[in-house]
């Protein structure tokens, strides 16, 4: 789960990380008022969306008058900001963060990620901040410093000092840098975050180290341990299809294609996506119904898949071990009737109670195509989808 920049900064501040003073605003008037509460004669208006690269998209504006603040706020609020991380649909800006502007002498990259292979936190840093880490690794790969944290002891002073020295910071800045690195690590560790990215971490003209931007992402499986973090969730920034499915306890990930998928098991679901692509289609989603799925759960899965208005055909692929094909079939029949399904549907059942399942589908008298293998199912659904697309084109 992602949070907004200002929320990340509030958390980091509690752990001793230096951040600019700022305030949140929901209207241009409020933005101007927030700036008046801050000292200085330059302010930064920052769109709060769950995405980086806002600067290049116009979502970060340095202003030196009330008028400029008001104009920037007017332009940003209510806009769907498109960055190269949001996808073409963009993300809605409904709140702004107004900060006192910082005088930048140097921009540094500082990131903390949970490395799944190492099962440890890895610190990634570079003196070439300001660019994204992908650009840094393409253009200045030698500038990247990596340091693995031993979970038994956590981030130690000497390790943070080593990172700070590798960044080439002046001796006078080392204690502040150490405090920042340890603060970020502690915040991450105590909240079960899986990513903390400060880009840029800056050295100011006055010789201070300040986190100018902050991106933090949390492990959703650990949110039950952090009710205060759960409260920071902003559903307006998430894929509405995923929010809908997630709220109903389904494991669903939205994709860009037209063929909806209902599958059991993450591995089989991934293989199903591949097979649809090989057959010339594009999957609309990943959905794992899990084990022992009841007819009601299958119905819920259909609702989640159809909640995506782009879906033009559905493939159900079940390899039943713990699942029962008759329950799945019952759910499919229930869904087709209750949801008055009009788009092509292909069902492939295999495993426990497959005969009963197939019988239920056949005896329902509904227009449900069946298949024996995954390859056959994928080809059938793509074929039916293409045919229905042509029929639609002819009709219009
Ligand atoms: P991002 O584009 O979403 O990563 O947003 P950032 O918060 O990182 O801002 C983008 C860029 O704007 C930074 O890399 C800085 O170069 C610049 N910027 C942001 N805040 C300030 C500031 O207070 N002063 C100055 N001079 N530049 C800033
Ligand atoms: Mn940034």
PDB file of C-alpha atoms in Angstrom, residues 33-176:
ATOM      1  CA  UNK A  33      -3.037  30.584   3.503  1.00  0.00           C
ATOM      2  CA  UNK A  34      -0.682  27.656   4.136  1.00  0.00           C
ATOM      3  CA  UNK A  35       2.162  29.545   2.467  1.00  0.00           C
ATOM      4  CA  UNK A  36       1.453  32.561   4.681  1.00  0.00           C
ATOM      5  CA  UNK A  37       1.956  30.318   7.707  1.00  0.00           C
ATOM      6  CA  UNK A  38       5.429  29.380   6.480  1.00  0.00           C
ATOM      7  CA  UNK A  39       8.439  31.642   6.516  1.00  0.00           C
ATOM      8  CA  UNK A  40      10.463  32.695   3.463  1.00  0.00           C
ATOM      9  CA  UNK A  41       9.583  34.175   0.106  1.00  0.00           C
ATOM     10  CA  UNK A  42       9.526  31.021  -2.023  1.00  0.00           C
ATOM     11  CA  UNK A  43       7.210  28.071  -1.748  1.00  0.00           C
ATOM     12  CA  UNK A  44       6.667  24.782  -3.525  1.00  0.00           C
ATOM     13  CA  UNK A  45       3.192  23.596  -4.485  1.00  0.00           C
ATOM     14  CA  UNK A  46       3.179  19.813  -4.769  1.00  0.00           C
ATOM     15  CA  UNK A  47       0.378  17.623  -6.120  1.00  0.00           C
ATOM     16  CA  UNK A  48      -0.259  14.718  -3.786  1.00  0.00           C
ATOM     17  CA  UNK A  49      -0.772  11.600  -5.884  1.00  0.00           C
ATOM     18  CA  UNK A  50       0.580   8.094  -5.542  1.00  0.00           C
ATOM     19  CA  UNK A  51       3.254   8.519  -8.187  1.00  0.00           C
ATOM     20  CA  UNK A  52       6.760   9.798  -8.673  1.00  0.00           C
ATOM     21  CA  UNK A  53       7.915  11.946 -11.616  1.00  0.00           C
ATOM     22  CA  UNK A  54       5.291  14.579 -10.765  1.00  0.00           C
ATOM     23  CA  UNK A  55       7.798  17.349 -11.429  1.00  0.00           C
ATOM     24  CA  UNK A  56       8.055  16.583 -15.153  1.00  0.00           C
ATOM     25  CA  UNK A  57       4.253  16.428 -15.383  1.00  0.00           C
ATOM     26  CA  UNK A  58       3.734  19.872 -13.851  1.00  0.00           C
ATOM     27  CA  UNK A  59       2.827  18.553 -10.404  1.00  0.00           C
ATOM     28  CA  UNK A  60       5.670  20.340  -8.562  1.00  0.00           C
ATOM     29  CA  UNK A  61       5.800  24.134  -8.930  1.00  0.00           C
ATOM     30  CA  UNK A  62       8.146  26.601  -7.262  1.00  0.00           C
ATOM     31  CA  UNK A  63       6.297  29.876  -6.608  1.00  0.00           C
ATOM     32  CA  UNK A  64       7.346  33.289  -5.345  1.00  0.00           C
ATOM     33  CA  UNK A  65       4.014  35.086  -4.946  1.00  0.00           C
ATOM     34  CA  UNK A  66       0.485  34.469  -3.708  1.00  0.00           C
ATOM     35  CA  UNK A  67      -0.727  34.727  -7.258  1.00  0.00           C
ATOM     36  CA  UNK A  68       1.638  32.040  -8.491  1.00  0.00           C
ATOM     37  CA  UNK A  69       0.613  29.743  -5.646  1.00  0.00           C
ATOM     38  CA  UNK A  70      -3.041  30.284  -6.399  1.00  0.00           C
ATOM     39  CA  UNK A  71      -2.525  29.691 -10.140  1.00  0.00           C
ATOM     40  CA  UNK A  72      -0.487  26.538  -9.580  1.00  0.00           C
ATOM     41  CA  UNK A  73      -3.094  25.215  -7.129  1.00  0.00           C
ATOM     42  CA  UNK A  74      -5.914  26.039  -9.534  1.00  0.00           C
ATOM     43  CA  UNK A  75      -4.135  24.202 -12.333  1.00  0.00           C
ATOM     44  CA  UNK A  76      -3.363  21.089 -10.262  1.00  0.00           C
ATOM     45  CA  UNK A  77      -6.530  20.539  -8.223  1.00  0.00           C
ATOM     46  CA  UNK A  78      -9.092  18.341  -9.922  1.00  0.00           C
ATOM     47  CA  UNK A  79      -6.641  17.444 -12.670  1.00  0.00           C
ATOM     48  CA  UNK A  80      -5.783  13.888 -13.599  1.00  0.00           C
ATOM     49  CA  UNK A  81      -2.028  14.144 -13.578  1.00  0.00           C
ATOM     50  CA  UNK A  82      -0.364  11.811 -16.053  1.00  0.00           C
ATOM     51  CA  UNK A  83       3.207  10.807 -15.226  1.00  0.00           C
ATOM     52  CA  UNK A  84       5.103   7.961 -16.779  1.00  0.00           C
ATOM     53  CA  UNK A  85       4.255   5.945 -13.646  1.00  0.00           C
ATOM     54  CA  UNK A  86       0.467   6.490 -13.596  1.00  0.00           C
ATOM     55  CA  UNK A  87      -0.485   5.050 -16.981  1.00  0.00           C
ATOM     56  CA  UNK A  88      -2.428   7.096 -19.545  1.00  0.00           C
ATOM     57  CA  UNK A  89      -5.509   7.479 -17.309  1.00  0.00           C
ATOM     58  CA  UNK A  90      -3.485   9.514 -14.792  1.00  0.00           C
ATOM     59  CA  UNK A  91      -4.236  10.075 -11.096  1.00  0.00           C
ATOM     60  CA  UNK A  92      -6.646  12.596  -9.627  1.00  0.00           C
ATOM     61  CA  UNK A  93      -5.128  15.463  -7.645  1.00  0.00           C
ATOM     62  CA  UNK A  94      -7.438  16.276  -4.752  1.00  0.00           C
ATOM     63  CA  UNK A  95      -4.934  17.610  -2.232  1.00  0.00           C
ATOM     64  CA  UNK A  96      -1.801  19.690  -2.357  1.00  0.00           C
ATOM     65  CA  UNK A  97       1.197  20.017  -0.105  1.00  0.00           C
ATOM     66  CA  UNK A  98       2.620  23.515   0.286  1.00  0.00           C
ATOM     67  CA  UNK A  99       6.214  23.671   1.474  1.00  0.00           C
ATOM     68  CA  UNK A 100       8.781  26.325   2.132  1.00  0.00           C
ATOM     69  CA  UNK A 101      11.225  26.141  -0.792  1.00  0.00           C
ATOM     70  CA  UNK A 102      14.661  24.681  -0.177  1.00  0.00           C
ATOM     71  CA  UNK A 103      17.885  26.054  -1.579  1.00  0.00           C
ATOM     72  CA  UNK A 104      19.537  23.007  -3.155  1.00  0.00           C
ATOM     73  CA  UNK A 105      23.322  22.572  -3.302  1.00  0.00           C
ATOM     74  CA  UNK A 106      23.343  18.837  -4.058  1.00  0.00           C
ATOM     75  CA  UNK A 107      20.761  16.140  -4.837  1.00  0.00           C
ATOM     76  CA  UNK A 108      21.293  12.602  -3.565  1.00  0.00           C
ATOM     77  CA  UNK A 109      19.336   9.403  -4.139  1.00  0.00           C
ATOM     78  CA  UNK A 110      18.584   7.300  -1.050  1.00  0.00           C
ATOM     79  CA  UNK A 111      16.422   4.186  -1.255  1.00  0.00           C
ATOM     80  CA  UNK A 112      15.599   1.260   1.021  1.00  0.00           C
ATOM     81  CA  UNK A 113      14.007  -1.864  -0.429  1.00  0.00           C
ATOM     82  CA  UNK A 114      13.087  -5.250   0.931  1.00  0.00           C
ATOM     83  CA  UNK A 115      15.089  -7.620  -1.261  1.00  0.00           C
ATOM     84  CA  UNK A 116      12.978 -10.758  -1.561  1.00  0.00           C
ATOM     85  CA  UNK A 117      15.845 -13.009  -2.577  1.00  0.00           C
ATOM     86  CA  UNK A 118      18.183 -11.857   0.181  1.00  0.00           C
ATOM     87  CA  UNK A 119      15.256 -11.504   2.631  1.00  0.00           C
ATOM     88  CA  UNK A 120      16.949  -8.353   3.863  1.00  0.00           C
ATOM     89  CA  UNK A 121      16.686  -4.631   3.546  1.00  0.00           C
ATOM     90  CA  UNK A 122      19.075  -3.273   0.943  1.00  0.00           C
ATOM     91  CA  UNK A 123      20.102   0.381   0.944  1.00  0.00           C
ATOM     92  CA  UNK A 124      20.675   1.865  -2.495  1.00  0.00           C
ATOM     93  CA  UNK A 125      22.284   5.289  -2.682  1.00  0.00           C
ATOM     94  CA  UNK A 126      23.864   7.545  -5.255  1.00  0.00           C
ATOM     95  CA  UNK A 127      25.421  10.997  -5.251  1.00  0.00           C
ATOM     96  CA  UNK A 128      23.674  11.508  -8.627  1.00  0.00           C
ATOM     97  CA  UNK A 129      20.205  12.241  -7.236  1.00  0.00           C
ATOM     98  CA  UNK A 130      17.372  14.082  -8.918  1.00  0.00           C
ATOM     99  CA  UNK A 131      17.047  11.448 -11.628  1.00  0.00           C
ATOM    100  CA  UNK A 132      15.078   8.264 -11.127  1.00  0.00           C
ATOM    101  CA  UNK A 133      17.004   5.197 -10.023  1.00  0.00           C
ATOM    102  CA  UNK A 134      16.392   3.519 -13.398  1.00  0.00           C
ATOM    103  CA  UNK A 135      18.059   6.465 -15.138  1.00  0.00           C
ATOM    104  CA  UNK A 136      20.920   6.493 -12.643  1.00  0.00           C
ATOM    105  CA  UNK A 137      21.574   2.795 -13.200  1.00  0.00           C
ATOM    106  CA  UNK A 138      21.518   3.325 -16.969  1.00  0.00           C
ATOM    107  CA  UNK A 139      23.631   6.486 -17.044  1.00  0.00           C
ATOM    108  CA  UNK A 140      25.797   6.404 -13.911  1.00  0.00           C
ATOM    109  CA  UNK A 141      25.876   2.758 -12.819  1.00  0.00           C
ATOM    110  CA  UNK A 142      29.202   3.172 -11.033  1.00  0.00           C
ATOM    111  CA  UNK A 143      27.746   5.844  -8.765  1.00  0.00           C
ATOM    112  CA  UNK A 144      25.353   3.356  -7.144  1.00  0.00           C
ATOM    113  CA  UNK A 145      26.180   2.206  -3.627  1.00  0.00           C
ATOM    114  CA  UNK A 146      24.526  -0.918  -2.224  1.00  0.00           C
ATOM    115  CA  UNK A 147      24.568  -1.998   1.379  1.00  0.00           C
ATOM    116  CA  UNK A 148      22.744  -4.980   2.897  1.00  0.00           C
ATOM    117  CA  UNK A 149      21.363  -4.672   6.433  1.00  0.00           C
ATOM    118  CA  UNK A 150      21.686  -7.623   8.791  1.00  0.00           C
ATOM    119  CA  UNK A 151      18.217  -8.017  10.354  1.00  0.00           C
ATOM    120  CA  UNK A 152      19.669  -9.440  13.575  1.00  0.00           C
ATOM    121  CA  UNK A 153      21.328  -6.129  14.452  1.00  0.00           C
ATOM    122  CA  UNK A 154      19.556  -3.608  12.215  1.00  0.00           C
ATOM    123  CA  UNK A 155      21.169  -0.557  10.674  1.00  0.00           C
ATOM    124  CA  UNK A 156      24.307   0.203  12.661  1.00  0.00           C
ATOM    125  CA  UNK A 157      26.027   3.549  13.042  1.00  0.00           C
ATOM    126  CA  UNK A 158      29.190   2.368  11.286  1.00  0.00           C
ATOM    127  CA  UNK A 159      27.203   1.057   8.330  1.00  0.00           C
ATOM    128  CA  UNK A 160      25.344   4.357   7.928  1.00  0.00           C
ATOM    129  CA  UNK A 161      28.685   6.194   8.176  1.00  0.00           C
ATOM    130  CA  UNK A 162      30.137   3.982   5.458  1.00  0.00           C
ATOM    131  CA  UNK A 163      27.216   4.852   3.154  1.00  0.00           C
ATOM    132  CA  UNK A 164      27.561   8.557   3.952  1.00  0.00           C
ATOM    133  CA  UNK A 165      31.303   8.514   3.207  1.00  0.00           C
ATOM    134  CA  UNK A 166      30.787   6.566  -0.029  1.00  0.00           C
ATOM    135  CA  UNK A 167      28.447   9.355  -1.141  1.00  0.00           C
ATOM    136  CA  UNK A 168      31.426  11.688  -0.880  1.00  0.00           C
ATOM    137  CA  UNK A 169      29.776  13.939   1.696  1.00  0.00           C
ATOM    138  CA  UNK A 170      31.887  16.456   3.562  1.00  0.00           C
ATOM    139  CA  UNK A 171      32.882  15.370   7.089  1.00  0.00           C
ATOM    140  CA  UNK A 172      30.691  18.081   8.644  1.00  0.00           C
ATOM    141  CA  UNK A 173      27.613  16.541   6.995  1.00  0.00           C
ATOM    142  CA  UNK A 174      28.268  12.962   8.066  1.00  0.00           C
ATOM    143  CA  UNK A 175      26.431  13.036  11.440  1.00  0.00           C
ATOM    144  CA  UNK A 176      23.267  14.429   9.799  1.00  0.00           C
TER     145      UNK A 176
END
